[in-house]
mmCIF file with all atom_site columns, C-alpha atoms in Angstrom:
data_model
loop_
_atom_site.group_PDB
_atom_site.id
_atom_site.type_symbol
_atom_site.label_atom_id
_atom_site.label_alt_id
_atom_site.label_comp_id
_atom_site.label_asym_id
_atom_site.label_entity_id
_atom_site.label_seq_id
_atom_site.pdbx_PDB_ins_code
_atom_site.Cartn_x
_atom_site.Cartn_y
_atom_site.Cartn_z
_atom_site.occupancy
_atom_site.B_iso_or_equiv
_atom_site.pdbx_formal_charge
_atom_site.auth_seq_id
_atom_site.auth_comp_id
_atom_site.auth_asym_id
_atom_site.auth_atom_id
_atom_site.pdbx_PDB_model_num
ATOM 1   C CA . UNK A 1 1   ? 0.080   -0.418  0.016   1.00 88.00 ? 150 UNK A CA 1
ATOM 2   C CA . UNK A 1 2   ? 1.327   3.230   -0.995  1.00 94.00 ? 151 UNK A CA 1
ATOM 3   C CA . UNK A 1 3   ? 1.370   6.348   1.435   1.00 96.00 ? 152 UNK A CA 1
ATOM 4   C CA . UNK A 1 4   ? -0.778  9.673   0.472   1.00 97.00 ? 153 UNK A CA 1
ATOM 5   C CA . UNK A 1 5   ? 2.425   11.366  -0.817  1.00 97.00 ? 154 UNK A CA 1
ATOM 6   C CA . UNK A 1 6   ? 3.305   8.078   -2.911  1.00 97.00 ? 155 UNK A CA 1
ATOM 7   C CA . UNK A 1 7   ? -0.369  8.178   -4.695  1.00 97.00 ? 156 UNK A CA 1
ATOM 8   C CA . UNK A 1 8   ? -0.029  11.668  -5.299  1.00 98.00 ? 157 UNK A CA 1
ATOM 9   C CA . UNK A 1 9   ? 3.663   11.474  -6.888  1.00 97.00 ? 158 UNK A CA 1
ATOM 10  C CA . UNK A 1 10  ? 2.706   8.167   -8.586  1.00 96.00 ? 159 UNK A CA 1
ATOM 11  C CA . UNK A 1 11  ? -0.283  10.373  -10.540 1.00 97.00 ? 160 UNK A CA 1
ATOM 12  C CA . UNK A 1 12  ? 1.955   13.176  -11.110 1.00 97.00 ? 161 UNK A CA 1
ATOM 13  C CA . UNK A 1 13  ? 1.999   15.783  -8.193  1.00 98.00 ? 162 UNK A CA 1
ATOM 14  C CA . UNK A 1 14  ? 5.986   16.767  -9.309  1.00 97.00 ? 163 UNK A CA 1
ATOM 15  C CA . UNK A 1 15  ? 4.840   17.507  -12.542 1.00 96.00 ? 164 UNK A CA 1
ATOM 16  C CA . UNK A 1 16  ? 2.604   20.435  -11.456 1.00 96.00 ? 165 UNK A CA 1
ATOM 17  C CA . UNK A 1 17  ? 3.540   24.061  -11.471 1.00 93.00 ? 166 UNK A CA 1
ATOM 18  C CA . UNK A 1 18  ? 3.438   25.390  -7.836  1.00 94.00 ? 167 UNK A CA 1
ATOM 19  C CA . UNK A 1 19  ? 4.656   27.965  -6.412  1.00 92.00 ? 168 UNK A CA 1
ATOM 20  C CA . UNK A 1 20  ? 6.128   28.485  -2.698  1.00 94.00 ? 169 UNK A CA 1
ATOM 21  C CA . UNK A 1 21  ? 3.155   28.882  -0.568  1.00 93.00 ? 170 UNK A CA 1
ATOM 22  C CA . UNK A 1 22  ? 1.088   26.089  -2.793  1.00 94.00 ? 171 UNK A CA 1
ATOM 23  C CA . UNK A 1 23  ? 3.876   23.590  -2.635  1.00 96.00 ? 172 UNK A CA 1
ATOM 24  C CA . UNK A 1 24  ? 3.854   24.425  2.008   1.00 96.00 ? 173 UNK A CA 1
ATOM 25  C CA . UNK A 1 25  ? 0.304   24.237  2.029   1.00 96.00 ? 174 UNK A CA 1
ATOM 26  C CA . UNK A 1 26  ? 0.353   20.595  -0.295  1.00 97.00 ? 175 UNK A CA 1
ATOM 27  C CA . UNK A 1 27  ? 2.758   19.603  2.147   1.00 97.00 ? 176 UNK A CA 1
ATOM 28  C CA . UNK A 1 28  ? 0.942   20.224  5.329   1.00 97.00 ? 177 UNK A CA 1
ATOM 29  C CA . UNK A 1 29  ? -1.766  18.654  3.365   1.00 97.00 ? 178 UNK A CA 1
ATOM 30  C CA . UNK A 1 30  ? -0.155  15.488  2.822   1.00 98.00 ? 179 UNK A CA 1
ATOM 31  C CA . UNK A 1 31  ? 0.772   15.249  6.505   1.00 97.00 ? 180 UNK A CA 1
ATOM 32  C CA . UNK A 1 32  ? -2.144  16.259  7.696   1.00 97.00 ? 181 UNK A CA 1
ATOM 33  C CA . UNK A 1 33  ? -4.507  13.975  5.980   1.00 98.00 ? 182 UNK A CA 1
ATOM 34  C CA . UNK A 1 34  ? -2.097  10.960  5.603   1.00 97.00 ? 183 UNK A CA 1
ATOM 35  C CA . UNK A 1 35  ? -3.106  9.134   8.411   1.00 97.00 ? 184 UNK A CA 1
ATOM 36  C CA . UNK A 1 36  ? -7.061  9.640   7.267   1.00 97.00 ? 185 UNK A CA 1
ATOM 37  C CA . UNK A 1 37  ? -5.972  8.337   3.889   1.00 97.00 ? 186 UNK A CA 1
ATOM 38  C CA . UNK A 1 38  ? -4.318  5.319   5.018   1.00 97.00 ? 187 UNK A CA 1
ATOM 39  C CA . UNK A 1 39  ? -7.474  4.161   7.057   1.00 96.00 ? 188 UNK A CA 1
ATOM 40  C CA . UNK A 1 40  ? -9.460  4.889   3.981   1.00 96.00 ? 189 UNK A CA 1
ATOM 41  C CA . UNK A 1 41  ? -6.983  1.881   1.864   1.00 96.00 ? 190 UNK A CA 1
ATOM 42  C CA . UNK A 1 42  ? -7.551  -0.001  4.761   1.00 96.00 ? 191 UNK A CA 1
ATOM 43  C CA . UNK A 1 43  ? -11.167 0.211   4.989   1.00 96.00 ? 192 UNK A CA 1
ATOM 44  C CA . UNK A 1 44  ? -11.267 -0.350  0.452   1.00 96.00 ? 193 UNK A CA 1
ATOM 45  C CA . UNK A 1 45  ? -8.186  -2.289  0.066   1.00 94.00 ? 194 UNK A CA 1
ATOM 46  C CA . UNK A 1 46  ? -10.471 -3.274  -3.243  1.00 96.00 ? 195 UNK A CA 1
ATOM 47  C CA . UNK A 1 47  ? -9.999  0.382   -4.504  1.00 96.00 ? 196 UNK A CA 1
ATOM 48  C CA . UNK A 1 48  ? -7.815  1.392   -6.746  1.00 95.00 ? 197 UNK A CA 1
ATOM 49  C CA . UNK A 1 49  ? -5.997  3.837   -4.855  1.00 96.00 ? 198 UNK A CA 1
ATOM 50  C CA . UNK A 1 50  ? -5.803  6.642   -7.307  1.00 96.00 ? 199 UNK A CA 1
ATOM 51  C CA . UNK A 1 51  ? -9.728  6.050   -6.930  1.00 97.00 ? 200 UNK A CA 1
ATOM 52  C CA . UNK A 1 52  ? -9.273  6.656   -3.384  1.00 97.00 ? 201 UNK A CA 1
ATOM 53  C CA . UNK A 1 53  ? -7.034  9.568   -3.369  1.00 98.00 ? 202 UNK A CA 1
ATOM 54  C CA . UNK A 1 54  ? -9.734  11.491  -6.030  1.00 98.00 ? 203 UNK A CA 1
ATOM 55  C CA . UNK A 1 55  ? -12.314 10.939  -3.771  1.00 97.00 ? 204 UNK A CA 1
ATOM 56  C CA . UNK A 1 56  ? -9.986  12.833  -0.991  1.00 98.00 ? 205 UNK A CA 1
ATOM 57  C CA . UNK A 1 57  ? -9.387  15.213  -2.665  1.00 98.00 ? 206 UNK A CA 1
ATOM 58  C CA . UNK A 1 58  ? -12.942 15.869  -3.930  1.00 98.00 ? 207 UNK A CA 1
ATOM 59  C CA . UNK A 1 59  ? -14.196 15.961  -0.006  1.00 97.00 ? 208 UNK A CA 1
ATOM 60  C CA . UNK A 1 60  ? -11.616 18.293  0.821   1.00 97.00 ? 209 UNK A CA 1
ATOM 61  C CA . UNK A 1 61  ? -11.855 20.755  -2.476  1.00 97.00 ? 210 UNK A CA 1
ATOM 62  C CA . UNK A 1 62  ? -15.754 20.699  -1.315  1.00 96.00 ? 211 UNK A CA 1
ATOM 63  C CA . UNK A 1 63  ? -14.718 21.828  2.452   1.00 95.00 ? 212 UNK A CA 1
ATOM 64  C CA . UNK A 1 64  ? -12.349 24.301  1.433   1.00 94.00 ? 213 UNK A CA 1
ATOM 65  C CA . UNK A 1 65  ? -14.694 25.877  -1.241  1.00 94.00 ? 214 UNK A CA 1
ATOM 66  C CA . UNK A 1 66  ? -17.323 26.218  1.346   1.00 92.00 ? 215 UNK A CA 1
ATOM 67  C CA . UNK A 1 67  ? -15.672 27.500  3.897   1.00 90.00 ? 216 UNK A CA 1
ATOM 68  C CA . UNK A 1 68  ? -14.201 30.081  1.451   1.00 88.00 ? 217 UNK A CA 1
ATOM 69  C CA . UNK A 1 69  ? -18.248 31.288  0.263   1.00 85.00 ? 218 UNK A CA 1
ATOM 70  C CA . UNK A 1 70  ? -18.497 31.462  3.738   1.00 83.00 ? 219 UNK A CA 1
ATOM 71  C CA . UNK A 1 71  ? -15.808 34.508  4.012   1.00 79.00 ? 220 UNK A CA 1
ATOM 72  C CA . UNK A 1 72  ? -16.476 35.518  0.615   1.00 75.00 ? 221 UNK A CA 1
ATOM 73  C CA . UNK A 1 73  ? -18.523 38.554  1.474   1.00 73.00 ? 222 UNK A CA 1
ATOM 74  C CA . UNK A 1 74  ? -15.529 39.603  3.846   1.00 74.00 ? 223 UNK A CA 1
ATOM 75  C CA . UNK A 1 75  ? -12.809 39.058  1.310   1.00 70.00 ? 224 UNK A CA 1
ATOM 76  C CA . UNK A 1 76  ? -14.365 41.523  -0.924  1.00 70.00 ? 225 UNK A CA 1
ATOM 77  C CA . UNK A 1 77  ? -15.001 44.333  1.154   1.00 73.00 ? 226 UNK A CA 1
ATOM 78  C CA . UNK A 1 78  ? -11.349 44.079  2.144   1.00 73.00 ? 227 UNK A CA 1
ATOM 79  C CA . UNK A 1 79  ? -10.126 43.611  -1.789  1.00 69.00 ? 228 UNK A CA 1
ATOM 80  C CA . UNK A 1 80  ? -12.999 46.838  -1.907  1.00 73.00 ? 229 UNK A CA 1
ATOM 81  C CA . UNK A 1 81  ? -10.723 48.855  0.915   1.00 74.00 ? 230 UNK A CA 1
ATOM 82  C CA . UNK A 1 82  ? -7.496  47.911  -0.823  1.00 67.00 ? 231 UNK A CA 1
ATOM 83  C CA . UNK A 1 83  ? -8.546  49.253  -4.003  1.00 69.00 ? 232 UNK A CA 1
ATOM 84  C CA . UNK A 1 84  ? -9.816  52.624  -2.660  1.00 76.00 ? 233 UNK A CA 1
ATOM 85  C CA . UNK A 1 85  ? -6.761  53.296  -0.663  1.00 73.00 ? 234 UNK A CA 1
ATOM 86  C CA . UNK A 1 86  ? -3.864  51.634  -2.872  1.00 73.00 ? 235 UNK A CA 1
ATOM 87  C CA . UNK A 1 87  ? -5.318  50.893  -6.072  1.00 70.00 ? 236 UNK A CA 1
ATOM 88  C CA . UNK A 1 88  ? -6.921  47.924  -8.261  1.00 66.00 ? 237 UNK A CA 1
ATOM 89  C CA . UNK A 1 89  ? -2.801  46.779  -9.429  1.00 64.00 ? 238 UNK A CA 1
ATOM 90  C CA . UNK A 1 90  ? -2.121  46.696  -5.677  1.00 60.00 ? 239 UNK A CA 1
ATOM 91  C CA . UNK A 1 91  ? -5.775  45.378  -4.283  1.00 55.00 ? 240 UNK A CA 1
ATOM 92  C CA . UNK A 1 92  ? -4.997  42.145  -6.891  1.00 57.00 ? 241 UNK A CA 1
ATOM 93  C CA . UNK A 1 93  ? -1.436  41.126  -5.096  1.00 58.00 ? 242 UNK A CA 1
ATOM 94  C CA . UNK A 1 94  ? -3.671  40.836  -1.994  1.00 57.00 ? 243 UNK A CA 1
ATOM 95  C CA . UNK A 1 95  ? -4.926  36.636  -1.419  1.00 64.00 ? 244 UNK A CA 1
ATOM 96  C CA . UNK A 1 96  ? -6.267  34.904  1.564   1.00 65.00 ? 245 UNK A CA 1
ATOM 97  C CA . UNK A 1 97  ? -4.683  31.860  3.078   1.00 72.00 ? 246 UNK A CA 1
ATOM 98  C CA . UNK A 1 98  ? -8.049  30.713  1.806   1.00 81.00 ? 247 UNK A CA 1
ATOM 99  C CA . UNK A 1 99  ? -7.754  31.275  -1.770  1.00 85.00 ? 248 UNK A CA 1
ATOM 100 C CA . UNK A 1 100 ? -4.510  29.917  -1.845  1.00 89.00 ? 249 UNK A CA 1
ATOM 101 C CA . UNK A 1 101 ? -5.275  26.504  0.047   1.00 93.00 ? 250 UNK A CA 1
ATOM 102 C CA . UNK A 1 102 ? -8.161  26.583  -2.296  1.00 95.00 ? 251 UNK A CA 1
ATOM 103 C CA . UNK A 1 103 ? -6.054  27.292  -5.568  1.00 95.00 ? 252 UNK A CA 1
ATOM 104 C CA . UNK A 1 104 ? -3.617  24.443  -4.193  1.00 96.00 ? 253 UNK A CA 1
ATOM 105 C CA . UNK A 1 105 ? -6.305  21.811  -3.972  1.00 97.00 ? 254 UNK A CA 1
ATOM 106 C CA . UNK A 1 106 ? -8.330  22.406  -6.741  1.00 98.00 ? 255 UNK A CA 1
ATOM 107 C CA . UNK A 1 107 ? -4.712  21.665  -8.996  1.00 98.00 ? 256 UNK A CA 1
ATOM 108 C CA . UNK A 1 108 ? -4.170  18.529  -6.837  1.00 98.00 ? 257 UNK A CA 1
ATOM 109 C CA . UNK A 1 109 ? -8.439  17.727  -7.726  1.00 98.00 ? 258 UNK A CA 1
ATOM 110 C CA . UNK A 1 110 ? -7.608  18.064  -11.116 1.00 98.00 ? 259 UNK A CA 1
ATOM 111 C CA . UNK A 1 111 ? -4.432  16.388  -11.423 1.00 98.00 ? 260 UNK A CA 1
ATOM 112 C CA . UNK A 1 112 ? -6.992  13.618  -9.828  1.00 98.00 ? 261 UNK A CA 1
ATOM 113 C CA . UNK A 1 113 ? -9.451  13.902  -12.676 1.00 98.00 ? 262 UNK A CA 1
ATOM 114 C CA . UNK A 1 114 ? -7.450  13.761  -15.588 1.00 98.00 ? 263 UNK A CA 1
ATOM 115 C CA . UNK A 1 115 ? -5.091  10.219  -14.096 1.00 97.00 ? 264 UNK A CA 1
ATOM 116 C CA . UNK A 1 116 ? -8.529  8.870   -13.327 1.00 97.00 ? 265 UNK A CA 1
ATOM 117 C CA . UNK A 1 117 ? -10.298 9.873   -16.641 1.00 96.00 ? 266 UNK A CA 1
ATOM 118 C CA . UNK A 1 118 ? -12.808 11.766  -15.286 1.00 97.00 ? 267 UNK A CA 1
ATOM 119 C CA . UNK A 1 119 ? -14.594 13.913  -18.708 1.00 96.00 ? 268 UNK A CA 1
ATOM 120 C CA . UNK A 1 120 ? -12.514 16.914  -19.353 1.00 97.00 ? 269 UNK A CA 1
ATOM 121 C CA . UNK A 1 121 ? -15.953 19.075  -19.882 1.00 96.00 ? 270 UNK A CA 1
ATOM 122 C CA . UNK A 1 122 ? -16.526 18.113  -16.254 1.00 97.00 ? 271 UNK A CA 1
ATOM 123 C CA . UNK A 1 123 ? -13.392 18.950  -15.702 1.00 97.00 ? 272 UNK A CA 1
ATOM 124 C CA . UNK A 1 124 ? -13.593 22.507  -17.319 1.00 96.00 ? 273 UNK A CA 1
ATOM 125 C CA . UNK A 1 125 ? -17.184 23.201  -15.534 1.00 97.00 ? 274 UNK A CA 1
ATOM 126 C CA . UNK A 1 126 ? -15.352 23.124  -12.497 1.00 97.00 ? 275 UNK A CA 1
ATOM 127 C CA . UNK A 1 127 ? -12.291 24.439  -13.316 1.00 96.00 ? 276 UNK A CA 1
ATOM 128 C CA . UNK A 1 128 ? -14.287 27.939  -14.295 1.00 94.00 ? 277 UNK A CA 1
ATOM 129 C CA . UNK A 1 129 ? -16.586 27.574  -11.417 1.00 94.00 ? 278 UNK A CA 1
ATOM 130 C CA . UNK A 1 130 ? -13.496 28.063  -9.167  1.00 94.00 ? 279 UNK A CA 1
ATOM 131 C CA . UNK A 1 131 ? -12.070 30.288  -11.349 1.00 92.00 ? 280 UNK A CA 1
ATOM 132 C CA . UNK A 1 132 ? -14.924 32.208  -10.416 1.00 90.00 ? 281 UNK A CA 1
ATOM 133 C CA . UNK A 1 133 ? -15.075 31.952  -7.037  1.00 89.00 ? 282 UNK A CA 1
ATOM 134 C CA . UNK A 1 134 ? -11.337 33.199  -6.520  1.00 86.00 ? 283 UNK A CA 1
ATOM 135 C CA . UNK A 1 135 ? -11.846 35.967  -9.310  1.00 79.00 ? 284 UNK A CA 1
ATOM 136 C CA . UNK A 1 136 ? -15.460 36.984  -10.376 1.00 70.00 ? 285 UNK A CA 1
ATOM 137 C CA . UNK A 1 137 ? -14.460 38.864  -12.413 1.00 73.00 ? 286 UNK A CA 1
ATOM 138 C CA . UNK A 1 138 ? -14.223 36.733  -15.777 1.00 73.00 ? 287 UNK A CA 1
ATOM 139 C CA . UNK A 1 139 ? -13.207 39.420  -18.200 1.00 77.00 ? 288 UNK A CA 1
ATOM 140 C CA . UNK A 1 140 ? -10.014 40.023  -15.833 1.00 77.00 ? 289 UNK A CA 1
ATOM 141 C CA . UNK A 1 141 ? -6.053  37.832  -17.427 1.00 82.00 ? 290 UNK A CA 1
ATOM 142 C CA . UNK A 1 142 ? -5.954  36.658  -13.951 1.00 83.00 ? 291 UNK A CA 1
ATOM 143 C CA . UNK A 1 143 ? -9.187  34.378  -14.287 1.00 85.00 ? 292 UNK A CA 1
ATOM 144 C CA . UNK A 1 144 ? -8.111  33.206  -17.605 1.00 90.00 ? 293 UNK A CA 1
ATOM 145 C CA . UNK A 1 145 ? -4.727  32.251  -16.078 1.00 91.00 ? 294 UNK A CA 1
ATOM 146 C CA . UNK A 1 146 ? -6.427  30.793  -13.374 1.00 92.00 ? 295 UNK A CA 1
ATOM 147 C CA . UNK A 1 147 ? -8.397  28.255  -14.829 1.00 94.00 ? 296 UNK A CA 1
ATOM 148 C CA . UNK A 1 148 ? -5.786  27.823  -17.632 1.00 96.00 ? 297 UNK A CA 1
ATOM 149 C CA . UNK A 1 149 ? -3.569  26.505  -14.135 1.00 96.00 ? 298 UNK A CA 1
ATOM 150 C CA . UNK A 1 150 ? -6.412  24.100  -13.825 1.00 97.00 ? 299 UNK A CA 1
ATOM 151 C CA . UNK A 1 151 ? -6.843  22.534  -16.759 1.00 98.00 ? 300 UNK A CA 1
ATOM 152 C CA . UNK A 1 152 ? -2.840  22.226  -17.134 1.00 98.00 ? 301 UNK A CA 1
ATOM 153 C CA . UNK A 1 153 ? -3.425  20.217  -13.996 1.00 98.00 ? 302 UNK A CA 1
ATOM 154 C CA . UNK A 1 154 ? -5.812  18.141  -15.242 1.00 98.00 ? 303 UNK A CA 1
ATOM 155 C CA . UNK A 1 155 ? -3.984  17.625  -18.557 1.00 98.00 ? 304 UNK A CA 1
ATOM 156 C CA . UNK A 1 156 ? -0.949  16.922  -16.060 1.00 98.00 ? 305 UNK A CA 1
ATOM 157 C CA . UNK A 1 157 ? -2.885  13.822  -14.699 1.00 97.00 ? 306 UNK A CA 1
ATOM 158 C CA . UNK A 1 158 ? -3.760  12.444  -17.970 1.00 97.00 ? 307 UNK A CA 1
ATOM 159 C CA . UNK A 1 159 ? -0.355  12.513  -19.457 1.00 96.00 ? 308 UNK A CA 1
ATOM 160 C CA . UNK A 1 160 ? 1.423   10.844  -16.290 1.00 97.00 ? 309 UNK A CA 1
ATOM 161 C CA . UNK A 1 161 ? -1.679  8.259   -16.363 1.00 96.00 ? 310 UNK A CA 1
ATOM 162 C CA . UNK A 1 162 ? -0.605  7.409   -20.144 1.00 92.00 ? 311 UNK A CA 1
ATOM 163 C CA . UNK A 1 163 ? 3.268   7.034   -18.884 1.00 92.00 ? 312 UNK A CA 1
ATOM 164 C CA . UNK A 1 164 ? 2.099   4.979   -15.869 1.00 90.00 ? 313 UNK A CA 1
ATOM 165 C CA . UNK A 1 165 ? 0.372   2.378   -18.142 1.00 84.00 ? 314 UNK A CA 1
ATOM 166 C CA . UNK A 1 166 ? 2.591   -0.170  -19.540 1.00 76.00 ? 315 UNK A CA 1
ATOM 167 C CA . UNK A 1 167 ? 3.084   -0.015  -23.181 1.00 71.00 ? 316 UNK A CA 1
ATOM 168 C CA . UNK A 1 168 ? 1.469   -3.079  -25.522 1.00 65.00 ? 317 UNK A CA 1
ATOM 169 C CA . UNK A 1 169 ? 4.754   -4.735  -27.566 1.00 66.00 ? 318 UNK A CA 1
ATOM 170 C CA . UNK A 1 170 ? 4.132   -5.012  -31.058 1.00 72.00 ? 319 UNK A CA 1
ATOM 171 C CA . UNK A 1 171 ? 3.874   -8.538  -31.241 1.00 71.00 ? 320 UNK A CA 1
ATOM 172 C CA . UNK A 1 172 ? 0.800   -8.018  -28.762 1.00 69.00 ? 321 UNK A CA 1
ATOM 173 C CA . UNK A 1 173 ? -0.983  -5.471  -30.760 1.00 72.00 ? 322 UNK A CA 1
ATOM 174 C CA . UNK A 1 174 ? -0.809  -7.481  -34.075 1.00 79.00 ? 323 UNK A CA 1
ATOM 175 C CA . UNK A 1 175 ? -2.467  -10.312 -32.046 1.00 76.00 ? 324 UNK A CA 1
ATOM 176 C CA . UNK A 1 176 ? -5.214  -8.083  -30.622 1.00 74.00 ? 325 UNK A CA 1
ATOM 177 C CA . UNK A 1 177 ? -5.723  -7.080  -34.369 1.00 78.00 ? 326 UNK A CA 1
ATOM 178 C CA . UNK A 1 178 ? -5.684  -10.417 -36.047 1.00 80.00 ? 327 UNK A CA 1
ATOM 179 C CA . UNK A 1 179 ? -8.066  -11.573 -33.054 1.00 79.00 ? 328 UNK A CA 1
ATOM 180 C CA . UNK A 1 180 ? -10.144 -9.026  -33.857 1.00 78.00 ? 329 UNK A CA 1
ATOM 181 C CA . UNK A 1 181 ? -9.921  -9.779  -37.927 1.00 81.00 ? 330 UNK A CA 1
ATOM 182 C CA . UNK A 1 182 ? -11.022 -13.097 -37.729 1.00 83.00 ? 331 UNK A CA 1
ATOM 183 C CA . UNK A 1 183 ? -13.995 -13.008 -35.301 1.00 69.00 ? 332 UNK A CA 1
#
């Protein structure tokens, strides 16, 4: 049985583009949730760990999304205050820990979705939803950049899944094609 960190590494965590705050948060998340993940893996030993990590991340993203939504009015008021006093350009640099946590967890979640073969339209819809939560102005370049980073994580998961699949030999490929042809 792999640990949470080993499972995340296997599905592509090292390939994600993360800033220092996101790396630090993810390290803490792994440390905090490892015992729970181990317990779930023991209880559901028949399920692949890649599916269990997707479930853990889905639960974590939903919890963080709810926490973020409950503080969003306060965050918006603070942002407006910053815009009034230091200007829009500087106010855009302000980020709460809730925003950073949700963005980091969402990247892991999209990575796991890609690795598990979740439909791209589902991932795209959620990337837009979470981007709207984090940056409500859909016309801003930051909104598009955020959504793009989520989808990059999704495609990194797909790519990692393909890398981890055993390569079929040419002999097996020909054999399978002949079986199909003569059925």
